[in-house]
Amino acid sequence: MPPKRKLTGAQARLFAQICLHYISAAEEGCNDDPDHVPLFSRLSPQQRLNLVKQVMIGVLCEKEPLPPNTIQHTATYRALIEVLFSQLDVESDMQYEMDDVGQDFLNFDEERPIQRFSEKERKENEFNQKLFEYQAEKNLHKMKSKRTEIAEFDVKEEVPGIGDRYTSEMREETMKGVLGLFEGGPFQERAVRDLNNDEKYAFRWRRLCDAAFQEDTLDGDCHIPLCMVNFDWRCQKIDKWQHAINLLFDTYMLDYGNAKNRALINGAISCRSYADPDQLPRIQAIEKHVEILRNIYEASYDPMKMGLDQRCIFALCSTECFYGYGHQDWAKAFISKCNERGIDFTKDGPSKV
């Protein structure tokens, strides 16, 4: 169930930046609880940070064991992938607000067409949504009252996981999207002009991802290496990025163990989920997991140590010598200790781990 191997090179740098970003996301309560991994997102912010720290150490530190073989650690790893998806969406939206980003980058390829609904379709969608919400409220009341017996959650191995990110109707389209990453062979035109500061920032996450893809080469595994993708960091099609990242960090890295674990980890719980009686066993199973995990963590939680997880993530993943106001004294002392030991804090790599 844990990741199959350590991350190194550009892939490690990308993962480290995701973990580092999660500190500020958790502190600000912004995109730190991805809907598609409710087993992770329904834990407290402090517990989520603690799990991110544990997964980070297991994935990045060469001399440490891989993350523990538990459903919560696998859910944390999966949640960090979803956090990266969110950052790519934000970056794609914000690139147009930067003052000095060249049109040759913004118009590099066609954007995904926006689906627009007619007035009739919009009203039908609103009506259907109200029906879902009504049924969801009824089912939620039944679950809380415990008067209704809900079956034990199980998933047959040959049946796609109920909670998968993509529904069965979307699987064929998803497969087409994955194959579309490699059509026409590897991208060739990588030589570009120098980037200014705005352009570096506007494409920061995509450049990190692109570098990680280029280090996924033929190594004996039976998978198509992502160095063969037919796009580079200038690509504006977010669905391509999501498919490729899913291959790199999930398909090529994770073994969920069985279909039940996959379903418990992947898939949002929305009002439509509560409205669907077939989803109720999964929801109940996730809530039981969350309740147990919260009780275990809260029993030993020490508020006096609340900042230690963030500082550990910063120490391992950051290359910048400034950390938030409340951590300034600690950061200065820590960086000073690094210098005494001959460790250049501004550089990533094995010397820091």
PDB file of N, CA, C and O in Angstrom, residues 85-158:
ATOM      1  N   PHE A  85      -2.870  18.977  -8.064  1.00  0.00           N
ATOM      2  CA  PHE A  85      -3.886  19.281  -9.074  1.00  0.00           C
ATOM      3  C   PHE A  85      -4.480  20.676  -8.832  1.00  0.00           C
ATOM      4  O   PHE A  85      -4.654  21.465  -9.770  1.00  0.00           O
ATOM      5  N   SER A  86      -4.778  20.978  -7.572  1.00  0.00           N
ATOM      6  CA  SER A  86      -5.367  22.281  -7.241  1.00  0.00           C
ATOM      7  C   SER A  86      -4.419  23.411  -7.592  1.00  0.00           C
ATOM      8  O   SER A  86      -4.830  24.445  -8.133  1.00  0.00           O
ATOM      9  N   GLN A  87      -3.126  23.216  -7.303  1.00  0.00           N
ATOM     10  CA  GLN A  87      -2.152  24.265  -7.601  1.00  0.00           C
ATOM     11  C   GLN A  87      -1.993  24.483  -9.099  1.00  0.00           C
ATOM     12  O   GLN A  87      -1.791  25.613  -9.552  1.00  0.00           O
ATOM     13  N   LEU A  88      -2.095  23.422  -9.866  1.00  0.00           N
ATOM     14  CA  LEU A  88      -2.027  23.576 -11.321  1.00  0.00           C
ATOM     15  C   LEU A  88      -3.233  24.355 -11.835  1.00  0.00           C
ATOM     16  O   LEU A  88      -3.106  25.192 -12.740  1.00  0.00           O
ATOM     17  N   ASP A  89      -4.408  24.099 -11.264  1.00  0.00           N
ATOM     18  CA  ASP A  89      -5.604  24.857 -11.645  1.00  0.00           C
ATOM     19  C   ASP A  89      -5.439  26.335 -11.306  1.00  0.00           C
ATOM     20  O   ASP A  89      -5.767  27.218 -12.110  1.00  0.00           O
ATOM     21  N   VAL A  90      -4.957  26.602 -10.093  1.00  0.00           N
ATOM     22  CA  VAL A  90      -4.756  27.992  -9.665  1.00  0.00           C
ATOM     23  C   VAL A  90      -3.728  28.677 -10.564  1.00  0.00           C
ATOM     24  O   VAL A  90      -3.930  29.813 -11.012  1.00  0.00           O
ATOM     25  N   GLU A  91      -2.630  27.981 -10.838  1.00  0.00           N
ATOM     26  CA  GLU A  91      -1.581  28.555 -11.683  1.00  0.00           C
ATOM     27  C   GLU A  91      -2.109  28.866 -13.075  1.00  0.00           C
ATOM     28  O   GLU A  91      -1.801  29.920 -13.658  1.00  0.00           O
ATOM     29  N   SER A  92      -2.917  27.963 -13.619  1.00  0.00           N
ATOM     30  CA  SER A  92      -3.468  28.171 -14.954  1.00  0.00           C
ATOM     31  C   SER A  92      -4.367  29.407 -14.991  1.00  0.00           C
ATOM     32  O   SER A  92      -4.383  30.152 -15.978  1.00  0.00           O
ATOM     33  N   ASP A  93      -5.127  29.634 -13.908  1.00  0.00           N
ATOM     34  CA  ASP A  93      -6.002  30.809 -13.846  1.00  0.00           C
ATOM     35  C   ASP A  93      -5.207  32.095 -13.627  1.00  0.00           C
ATOM     36  O   ASP A  93      -5.493  33.130 -14.241  1.00  0.00           O
ATOM     37  N   MET A  94      -4.202  32.038 -12.759  1.00  0.00           N
ATOM     38  CA  MET A  94      -3.485  33.239 -12.359  1.00  0.00           C
ATOM     39  C   MET A  94      -2.472  33.715 -13.400  1.00  0.00           C
ATOM     40  O   MET A  94      -2.043  34.866 -13.354  1.00  0.00           O
ATOM     41  N   GLN A  95      -2.096  32.872 -14.341  1.00  0.00           N
ATOM     42  CA  GLN A  95      -1.059  33.257 -15.307  1.00  0.00           C
ATOM     43  C   GLN A  95      -1.468  34.486 -16.118  1.00  0.00           C
ATOM     44  O   GLN A  95      -0.613  35.271 -16.544  1.00  0.00           O
ATOM     45  N   TYR A  96      -2.771  34.664 -16.304  1.00  0.00           N
ATOM     46  CA  TYR A  96      -3.240  35.800 -17.102  1.00  0.00           C
ATOM     47  C   TYR A  96      -3.214  37.112 -16.315  1.00  0.00           C
ATOM     48  O   TYR A  96      -3.378  38.188 -16.885  1.00  0.00           O
ATOM     49  N   GLU A  97      -3.041  37.033 -14.984  1.00  0.00           N
ATOM     50  CA  GLU A  97      -3.012  38.233 -14.159  1.00  0.00           C
ATOM     51  C   GLU A  97      -1.592  38.739 -13.924  1.00  0.00           C
ATOM     52  O   GLU A  97      -1.397  39.791 -13.315  1.00  0.00           O
ATOM     53  N   MET A  98      -0.602  37.981 -14.386  1.00  0.00           N
ATOM     54  CA  MET A  98       0.785  38.422 -14.257  1.00  0.00           C
ATOM     55  C   MET A  98       1.071  39.506 -15.283  1.00  0.00           C
ATOM     56  O   MET A  98       0.590  39.457 -16.417  1.00  0.00           O
ATOM     57  N   ASP A  99       1.855  40.498 -14.880  1.00  0.00           N
ATOM     58  CA  ASP A  99       2.078  41.668 -15.737  1.00  0.00           C
ATOM     59  C   ASP A  99       2.923  41.366 -16.961  1.00  0.00           C
ATOM     60  O   ASP A  99       2.727  41.954 -18.025  1.00  0.00           O
ATOM     61  N   ASP A 100       3.884  40.491 -16.829  1.00  0.00           N
ATOM     62  CA  ASP A 100       4.905  40.375 -17.879  1.00  0.00           C
ATOM     63  C   ASP A 100       5.071  38.931 -18.349  1.00  0.00           C
ATOM     64  O   ASP A 100       6.173  38.387 -18.359  1.00  0.00           O
ATOM     65  N   VAL A 101       3.965  38.300 -18.734  1.00  0.00           N
ATOM     66  CA  VAL A 101       4.008  36.944 -19.292  1.00  0.00           C
ATOM     67  C   VAL A 101       3.725  37.036 -20.784  1.00  0.00           C
ATOM     68  O   VAL A 101       2.686  37.571 -21.199  1.00  0.00           O
ATOM     69  N   GLY A 102       4.638  36.524 -21.580  1.00  0.00           N
ATOM     70  CA  GLY A 102       4.511  36.660 -23.024  1.00  0.00           C
ATOM     71  C   GLY A 102       3.335  35.898 -23.609  1.00  0.00           C
ATOM     72  O   GLY A 102       2.987  34.804 -23.158  1.00  0.00           O
ATOM     73  N   GLN A 103       2.713  36.489 -24.636  1.00  0.00           N
ATOM     74  CA  GLN A 103       1.596  35.839 -25.309  1.00  0.00           C
ATOM     75  C   GLN A 103       2.036  34.556 -26.011  1.00  0.00           C
ATOM     76  O   GLN A 103       1.214  33.663 -26.237  1.00  0.00           O
ATOM     77  N   ASP A 104       3.312  34.441 -26.340  1.00  0.00           N
ATOM     78  CA  ASP A 104       3.777  33.215 -26.980  1.00  0.00           C
ATOM     79  C   ASP A 104       3.663  32.019 -26.042  1.00  0.00           C
ATOM     80  O   ASP A 104       3.523  30.885 -26.489  1.00  0.00           O
ATOM     81  N   PHE A 105       3.676  32.261 -24.715  1.00  0.00           N
ATOM     82  CA  PHE A 105       3.475  31.187 -23.748  1.00  0.00           C
ATOM     83  C   PHE A 105       1.987  30.975 -23.460  1.00  0.00           C
ATOM     84  O   PHE A 105       1.508  29.849 -23.391  1.00  0.00           O
ATOM     85  N   LEU A 106       1.263  32.070 -23.301  1.00  0.00           N
ATOM     86  CA  LEU A 106      -0.161  31.963 -22.956  1.00  0.00           C
ATOM     87  C   LEU A 106      -0.967  31.320 -24.073  1.00  0.00           C
ATOM     88  O   LEU A 106      -1.972  30.656 -23.814  1.00  0.00           O
ATOM     89  N   ASN A 107      -0.559  31.521 -25.313  1.00  0.00           N
ATOM     90  CA  ASN A 107      -1.293  30.988 -26.458  1.00  0.00           C
ATOM     91  C   ASN A 107      -0.564  29.807 -27.099  1.00  0.00           C
ATOM     92  O   ASN A 107      -0.729  29.532 -28.283  1.00  0.00           O
ATOM     93  N   PHE A 108       0.235  29.121 -26.292  1.00  0.00           N
ATOM     94  CA  PHE A 108       1.084  28.073 -26.863  1.00  0.00           C
ATOM     95  C   PHE A 108       0.259  26.956 -27.512  1.00  0.00           C
ATOM     96  O   PHE A 108       0.589  26.446 -28.567  1.00  0.00           O
ATOM     97  N   ASP A 109      -0.793  26.524 -26.877  1.00  0.00           N
ATOM     98  CA  ASP A 109      -1.702  25.553 -27.490  1.00  0.00           C
ATOM     99  C   ASP A 109      -3.129  25.895 -27.077  1.00  0.00           C
ATOM    100  O   ASP A 109      -3.359  26.769 -26.250  1.00  0.00           O
ATOM    101  N   GLU A 110      -4.075  25.221 -27.670  1.00  0.00           N
ATOM    102  CA  GLU A 110      -5.474  25.553 -27.415  1.00  0.00           C
ATOM    103  C   GLU A 110      -5.884  25.133 -26.017  1.00  0.00           C
ATOM    104  O   GLU A 110      -5.494  24.082 -25.516  1.00  0.00           O
ATOM    105  N   GLU A 111      -6.698  25.972 -25.381  1.00  0.00           N
ATOM    106  CA  GLU A 111      -7.238  25.619 -24.080  1.00  0.00           C
ATOM    107  C   GLU A 111      -8.408  24.668 -24.256  1.00  0.00           C
ATOM    108  O   GLU A 111      -9.025  24.579 -25.305  1.00  0.00           O
ATOM    109  N   ARG A 112      -8.732  23.960 -23.157  1.00  0.00           N
ATOM    110  CA  ARG A 112      -9.871  23.053 -23.170  1.00  0.00           C
ATOM    111  C   ARG A 112     -11.146  23.863 -23.353  1.00  0.00           C
ATOM    112  O   ARG A 112     -11.344  24.878 -22.682  1.00  0.00           O
ATOM    113  N   PRO A 113     -12.042  23.478 -24.266  1.00  0.00           N
ATOM    114  CA  PRO A 113     -13.277  24.244 -24.466  1.00  0.00           C
ATOM    115  C   PRO A 113     -14.141  24.258 -23.206  1.00  0.00           C
ATOM    116  O   PRO A 113     -14.211  23.270 -22.479  1.00  0.00           O
ATOM    117  N   ILE A 114     -14.776  25.398 -22.944  1.00  0.00           N
ATOM    118  CA  ILE A 114     -15.637  25.548 -21.772  1.00  0.00           C
ATOM    119  C   ILE A 114     -17.041  25.061 -22.119  1.00  0.00           C
ATOM    120  O   ILE A 114     -17.625  25.461 -23.122  1.00  0.00           O
ATOM    121  N   GLN A 115     -17.579  24.178 -21.281  1.00  0.00           N
ATOM    122  CA  GLN A 115     -18.929  23.667 -21.515  1.00  0.00           C
ATOM    123  C   GLN A 115     -19.945  24.704 -21.049  1.00  0.00           C
ATOM    124  O   GLN A 115     -19.912  25.145 -19.902  1.00  0.00           O
ATOM    125  N   ARG A 116     -20.835  25.083 -21.945  1.00  0.00           N
ATOM    126  CA  ARG A 116     -21.847  26.070 -21.599  1.00  0.00           C
ATOM    127  C   ARG A 116     -23.221  25.429 -21.707  1.00  0.00           C
ATOM    128  O   ARG A 116     -23.521  24.707 -22.667  1.00  0.00           O
ATOM    129  N   PHE A 117     -24.070  25.706 -20.702  1.00  0.00           N
ATOM    130  CA  PHE A 117     -25.397  25.120 -20.653  1.00  0.00           C
ATOM    131  C   PHE A 117     -26.435  26.135 -21.122  1.00  0.00           C
ATOM    132  O   PHE A 117     -26.306  27.342 -20.885  1.00  0.00           O
ATOM    133  N   SER A 118     -27.488  25.610 -21.771  1.00  0.00           N
ATOM    134  CA  SER A 118     -28.612  26.467 -22.142  1.00  0.00           C
ATOM    135  C   SER A 118     -29.418  26.784 -20.882  1.00  0.00           C
ATOM    136  O   SER A 118     -29.234  26.167 -19.829  1.00  0.00           O
ATOM    137  N   GLU A 119     -30.339  27.744 -20.989  1.00  0.00           N
ATOM    138  CA  GLU A 119     -31.169  28.113 -19.848  1.00  0.00           C
ATOM    139  C   GLU A 119     -32.005  26.928 -19.379  1.00  0.00           C
ATOM    140  O   GLU A 119     -32.167  26.693 -18.172  1.00  0.00           O
ATOM    141  N   LYS A 120     -32.502  26.130 -20.336  1.00  0.00           N
ATOM    142  CA  LYS A 120     -33.299  24.953 -19.980  1.00  0.00           C
ATOM    143  C   LYS A 120     -32.443  23.921 -19.248  1.00  0.00           C
ATOM    144  O   LYS A 120     -32.865  23.357 -18.232  1.00  0.00           O
ATOM    145  N   GLU A 121     -31.251  23.673 -19.758  1.00  0.00           N
ATOM    146  CA  GLU A 121     -30.357  22.707 -19.117  1.00  0.00           C
ATOM    147  C   GLU A 121     -29.949  23.172 -17.719  1.00  0.00           C
ATOM    148  O   GLU A 121     -29.852  22.370 -16.788  1.00  0.00           O
ATOM    149  N   ARG A 122     -29.730  24.478 -17.570  1.00  0.00           N
ATOM    150  CA  ARG A 122     -29.338  25.009 -16.266  1.00  0.00           C
ATOM    151  C   ARG A 122     -30.437  24.802 -15.231  1.00  0.00           C
ATOM    152  O   ARG A 122     -30.183  24.394 -14.102  1.00  0.00           O
ATOM    153  N   LYS A 123     -31.702  25.056 -15.629  1.00  0.00           N
ATOM    154  CA  LYS A 123     -32.823  24.873 -14.704  1.00  0.00           C
ATOM    155  C   LYS A 123     -33.012  23.400 -14.359  1.00  0.00           C
ATOM    156  O   LYS A 123     -33.327  23.054 -13.210  1.00  0.00           O
ATOM    157  N   GLU A 124     -32.815  22.508 -15.343  1.00  0.00           N
ATOM    158  CA  GLU A 124     -32.921  21.076 -15.073  1.00  0.00           C
ATOM    159  C   GLU A 124     -31.842  20.632 -14.089  1.00  0.00           C
ATOM    160  O   GLU A 124     -32.113  19.836 -13.179  1.00  0.00           O
ATOM    161  N   ASN A 125     -30.646  21.154 -14.261  1.00  0.00           N
ATOM    162  CA  ASN A 125     -29.555  20.814 -13.347  1.00  0.00           C
ATOM    163  C   ASN A 125     -29.843  21.304 -11.929  1.00  0.00           C
ATOM    164  O   ASN A 125     -29.566  20.600 -10.952  1.00  0.00           O
ATOM    165  N   GLU A 126     -30.394  22.508 -11.818  1.00  0.00           N
ATOM    166  CA  GLU A 126     -30.726  23.049 -10.502  1.00  0.00           C
ATOM    167  C   GLU A 126     -31.806  22.210  -9.831  1.00  0.00           C
ATOM    168  O   GLU A 126     -31.738  21.928  -8.626  1.00  0.00           O
ATOM    169  N   PHE A 127     -32.817  21.778 -10.611  1.00  0.00           N
ATOM    170  CA  PHE A 127     -33.889  20.951 -10.065  1.00  0.00           C
ATOM    171  C   PHE A 127     -33.346  19.602  -9.600  1.00  0.00           C
ATOM    172  O   PHE A 127     -33.663  19.132  -8.496  1.00  0.00           O
ATOM    173  N   ASN A 128     -32.507  18.981 -10.427  1.00  0.00           N
ATOM    174  CA  ASN A 128     -31.923  17.685 -10.053  1.00  0.00           C
ATOM    175  C   ASN A 128     -31.044  17.814  -8.821  1.00  0.00           C
ATOM    176  O   ASN A 128     -31.027  16.922  -7.960  1.00  0.00           O
ATOM    177  N   GLN A 129     -30.314  18.919  -8.716  1.00  0.00           N
ATOM    178  CA  GLN A 129     -29.461  19.131  -7.550  1.00  0.00           C
ATOM    179  C   GLN A 129     -30.306  19.219  -6.277  1.00  0.00           C
ATOM    180  O   GLN A 129     -29.925  18.675  -5.228  1.00  0.00           O
ATOM    181  N   LYS A 130     -31.446  19.898  -6.341  1.00  0.00           N
ATOM    182  CA  LYS A 130     -32.323  19.998  -5.172  1.00  0.00           C
ATOM    183  C   LYS A 130     -32.877  18.633  -4.777  1.00  0.00           C
ATOM    184  O   LYS A 130     -33.014  18.335  -3.585  1.00  0.00           O
ATOM    185  N   LEU A 131     -33.164  17.786  -5.780  1.00  0.00           N
ATOM    186  CA  LEU A 131     -33.621  16.434  -5.471  1.00  0.00           C
ATOM    187  C   LEU A 131     -32.525  15.638  -4.769  1.00  0.00           C
ATOM    188  O   LEU A 131     -32.790  14.914  -3.795  1.00  0.00           O
ATOM    189  N   PHE A 132     -31.305  15.754  -5.269  1.00  0.00           N
ATOM    190  CA  PHE A 132     -30.184  15.067  -4.626  1.00  0.00           C
ATOM    191  C   PHE A 132     -30.023  15.532  -3.181  1.00  0.00           C
ATOM    192  O   PHE A 132     -29.809  14.724  -2.271  1.00  0.00           O
ATOM    193  N   GLU A 133     -30.110  16.850  -2.977  1.00  0.00           N
ATOM    194  CA  GLU A 133     -29.926  17.396  -1.634  1.00  0.00           C
ATOM    195  C   GLU A 133     -31.027  16.920  -0.690  1.00  0.00           C
ATOM    196  O   GLU A 133     -30.763  16.617   0.482  1.00  0.00           O
ATOM    197  N   TYR A 134     -32.246  16.817  -1.199  1.00  0.00           N
ATOM    198  CA  TYR A 134     -33.366  16.353  -0.375  1.00  0.00           C
ATOM    199  C   TYR A 134     -33.153  14.891   0.042  1.00  0.00           C
ATOM    200  O   TYR A 134     -33.280  14.546   1.226  1.00  0.00           O
ATOM    201  N   GLN A 135     -32.813  14.041  -0.924  1.00  0.00           N
ATOM    202  CA  GLN A 135     -32.588  12.631  -0.614  1.00  0.00           C
ATOM    203  C   GLN A 135     -31.361  12.450   0.276  1.00  0.00           C
ATOM    204  O   GLN A 135     -31.344  11.594   1.165  1.00  0.00           O
ATOM    205  N   ALA A 136     -30.331  13.265   0.041  1.00  0.00           N
ATOM    206  CA  ALA A 136     -29.129  13.187   0.865  1.00  0.00           C
ATOM    207  C   ALA A 136     -29.440  13.515   2.318  1.00  0.00           C
ATOM    208  O   ALA A 136     -28.955  12.845   3.243  1.00  0.00           O
ATOM    209  N   GLU A 137     -30.265  14.533   2.542  1.00  0.00           N
ATOM    210  CA  GLU A 137     -30.643  14.907   3.903  1.00  0.00           C
ATOM    211  C   GLU A 137     -31.406  13.782   4.595  1.00  0.00           C
ATOM    212  O   GLU A 137     -31.184  13.488   5.776  1.00  0.00           O
ATOM    213  N   LYS A 138     -32.287  13.119   3.862  1.00  0.00           N
ATOM    214  CA  LYS A 138     -33.030  11.993   4.436  1.00  0.00           C
ATOM    215  C   LYS A 138     -32.102  10.848   4.818  1.00  0.00           C
ATOM    216  O   LYS A 138     -32.192  10.282   5.912  1.00  0.00           O
ATOM    217  N   ASN A 139     -31.189  10.491   3.923  1.00  0.00           N
ATOM    218  CA  ASN A 139     -30.270   9.382   4.200  1.00  0.00           C
ATOM    219  C   ASN A 139     -29.307   9.712   5.333  1.00  0.00           C
ATOM    220  O   ASN A 139     -28.957   8.842   6.140  1.00  0.00           O
ATOM    221  N   LEU A 140     -28.863  10.963   5.382  1.00  0.00           N
ATOM    222  CA  LEU A 140     -27.971  11.369   6.456  1.00  0.00           C
ATOM    223  C   LEU A 140     -28.675  11.266   7.807  1.00  0.00           C
ATOM    224  O   LEU A 140     -28.083  10.811   8.802  1.00  0.00           O
ATOM    225  N   HIS A 141     -29.935  11.658   7.843  1.00  0.00           N
ATOM    226  CA  HIS A 141     -30.713  11.552   9.084  1.00  0.00           C
ATOM    227  C   HIS A 141     -30.855  10.089   9.508  1.00  0.00           C
ATOM    228  O   HIS A 141     -30.735   9.757  10.697  1.00  0.00           O
ATOM    229  N   LYS A 142     -31.070   9.209   8.535  1.00  0.00           N
ATOM    230  CA  LYS A 142     -31.183   7.781   8.843  1.00  0.00           C
ATOM    231  C   LYS A 142     -29.875   7.234   9.416  1.00  0.00           C
ATOM    232  O   LYS A 142     -29.868   6.449  10.363  1.00  0.00           O
ATOM    233  N   MET A 143     -28.761   7.658   8.816  1.00  0.00           N
ATOM    234  CA  MET A 143     -27.466   7.179   9.295  1.00  0.00           C
ATOM    235  C   MET A 143     -27.202   7.640  10.725  1.00  0.00           C
ATOM    236  O   MET A 143     -26.729   6.872  11.570  1.00  0.00           O
ATOM    237  N   LYS A 144     -27.528   8.892  11.019  1.00  0.00           N
ATOM    238  CA  LYS A 144     -27.255   9.430  12.349  1.00  0.00           C
ATOM    239  C   LYS A 144     -28.192   8.846  13.405  1.00  0.00           C
ATOM    240  O   LYS A 144     -27.803   8.657  14.562  1.00  0.00           O
ATOM    241  N   SER A 145     -29.430   8.562  13.003  1.00  0.00           N
ATOM    242  CA  SER A 145     -30.387   7.997  13.959  1.00  0.00           C
ATOM    243  C   SER A 145     -30.109   6.533  14.259  1.00  0.00           C
ATOM    244  O   SER A 145     -30.556   5.987  15.257  1.00  0.00           O
ATOM    245  N   LYS A 146     -29.328   5.873  13.362  1.00  0.00           N
ATOM    246  CA  LYS A 146     -28.933   4.460  13.514  1.00  0.00           C
ATOM    247  C   LYS A 146     -30.138   3.521  13.552  1.00  0.00           C
ATOM    248  O   LYS A 146     -30.050   2.399  14.037  1.00  0.00           O
ATOM    249  N   ARG A 147     -31.273   4.015  13.026  1.00  0.00           N
ATOM    250  CA  ARG A 147     -32.447   3.136  12.957  1.00  0.00           C
ATOM    251  C   ARG A 147     -32.424   2.279  11.700  1.00  0.00           C
ATOM    252  O   ARG A 147     -33.129   1.290  11.606  1.00  0.00           O
ATOM    253  N   THR A 148     -31.619   2.691  10.725  1.00  0.00           N
ATOM    254  CA  THR A 148     -31.551   1.959   9.469  1.00  0.00           C
ATOM    255  C   THR A 148     -30.269   1.145   9.419  1.00  0.00           C
ATOM    256  O   THR A 148     -29.177   1.670   9.650  1.00  0.00           O
ATOM    257  N   GLU A 149     -30.397  -0.136   9.137  1.00  0.00           N
ATOM    258  CA  GLU A 149     -29.226  -1.007   9.043  1.00  0.00           C
ATOM    259  C   GLU A 149     -28.514  -0.769   7.712  1.00  0.00           C
ATOM    260  O   GLU A 149     -29.124  -0.845   6.647  1.00  0.00           O
ATOM    261  N   ILE A 150     -27.250  -0.472   7.777  1.00  0.00           N
ATOM    262  CA  ILE A 150     -26.460  -0.237   6.566  1.00  0.00           C
ATOM    263  C   ILE A 150     -25.497  -1.397   6.387  1.00  0.00           C
ATOM    264  O   ILE A 150     -24.803  -1.795   7.319  1.00  0.00           O
ATOM    265  N   ALA A 151     -25.450  -1.922   5.193  1.00  0.00           N
ATOM    266  CA  ALA A 151     -24.632  -3.104   4.924  1.00  0.00           C
ATOM    267  C   ALA A 151     -23.155  -2.817   5.128  1.00  0.00           C
ATOM    268  O   ALA A 151     -22.704  -1.668   5.044  1.00  0.00           O
ATOM    269  N   GLU A 152     -22.389  -3.881   5.382  1.00  0.00           N
ATOM    270  CA  GLU A 152     -20.937  -3.756   5.490  1.00  0.00           C
ATOM    271  C   GLU A 152     -20.366  -3.398   4.123  1.00  0.00           C
ATOM    272  O   GLU A 152     -20.795  -3.920   3.101  1.00  0.00           O
ATOM    273  N   PHE A 153     -19.397  -2.491   4.111  1.00  0.00           N
ATOM    274  CA  PHE A 153     -18.820  -2.062   2.841  1.00  0.00           C
ATOM    275  C   PHE A 153     -17.843  -3.091   2.305  1.00  0.00           C
ATOM    276  O   PHE A 153     -16.973  -3.575   3.032  1.00  0.00           O
ATOM    277  N   ASP A 154     -17.994  -3.425   1.032  1.00  0.00           N
ATOM    278  CA  ASP A 154     -17.072  -4.346   0.384  1.00  0.00           C
ATOM    279  C   ASP A 154     -17.082  -4.058  -1.110  1.00  0.00           C
ATOM    280  O   ASP A 154     -18.069  -3.558  -1.659  1.00  0.00           O
ATOM    281  N   VAL A 155     -15.975  -4.367  -1.760  1.00  0.00           N
ATOM    282  CA  VAL A 155     -15.855  -4.180  -3.204  1.00  0.00           C
ATOM    283  C   VAL A 155     -15.231  -5.428  -3.791  1.00  0.00           C
ATOM    284  O   VAL A 155     -14.181  -5.870  -3.333  1.00  0.00           O
ATOM    285  N   LYS A 156     -15.889  -5.998  -4.786  1.00  0.00           N
ATOM    286  CA  LYS A 156     -15.321  -7.163  -5.450  1.00  0.00           C
ATOM    287  C   LYS A 156     -14.132  -6.736  -6.291  1.00  0.00           C
ATOM    288  O   LYS A 156     -14.138  -5.678  -6.906  1.00  0.00           O
ATOM    289  N   GLU A 157     -13.125  -7.568  -6.348  1.00  0.00           N
ATOM    290  CA  GLU A 157     -11.889  -7.214  -7.038  1.00  0.00           C
ATOM    291  C   GLU A 157     -12.101  -6.885  -8.507  1.00  0.00           C
ATOM    292  O   GLU A 157     -11.462  -6.014  -9.054  1.00  0.00           O
ATOM    293  N   GLU A 158     -13.040  -7.601  -9.155  1.00  0.00           N
ATOM    294  CA  GLU A 158     -13.204  -7.390 -10.585  1.00  0.00           C
ATOM    295  C   GLU A 158     -14.072  -6.185 -10.906  1.00  0.00           C
ATOM    296  O   GLU A 158     -14.236  -5.805 -12.055  1.00  0.00           O
TER     297      GLU A 158
END
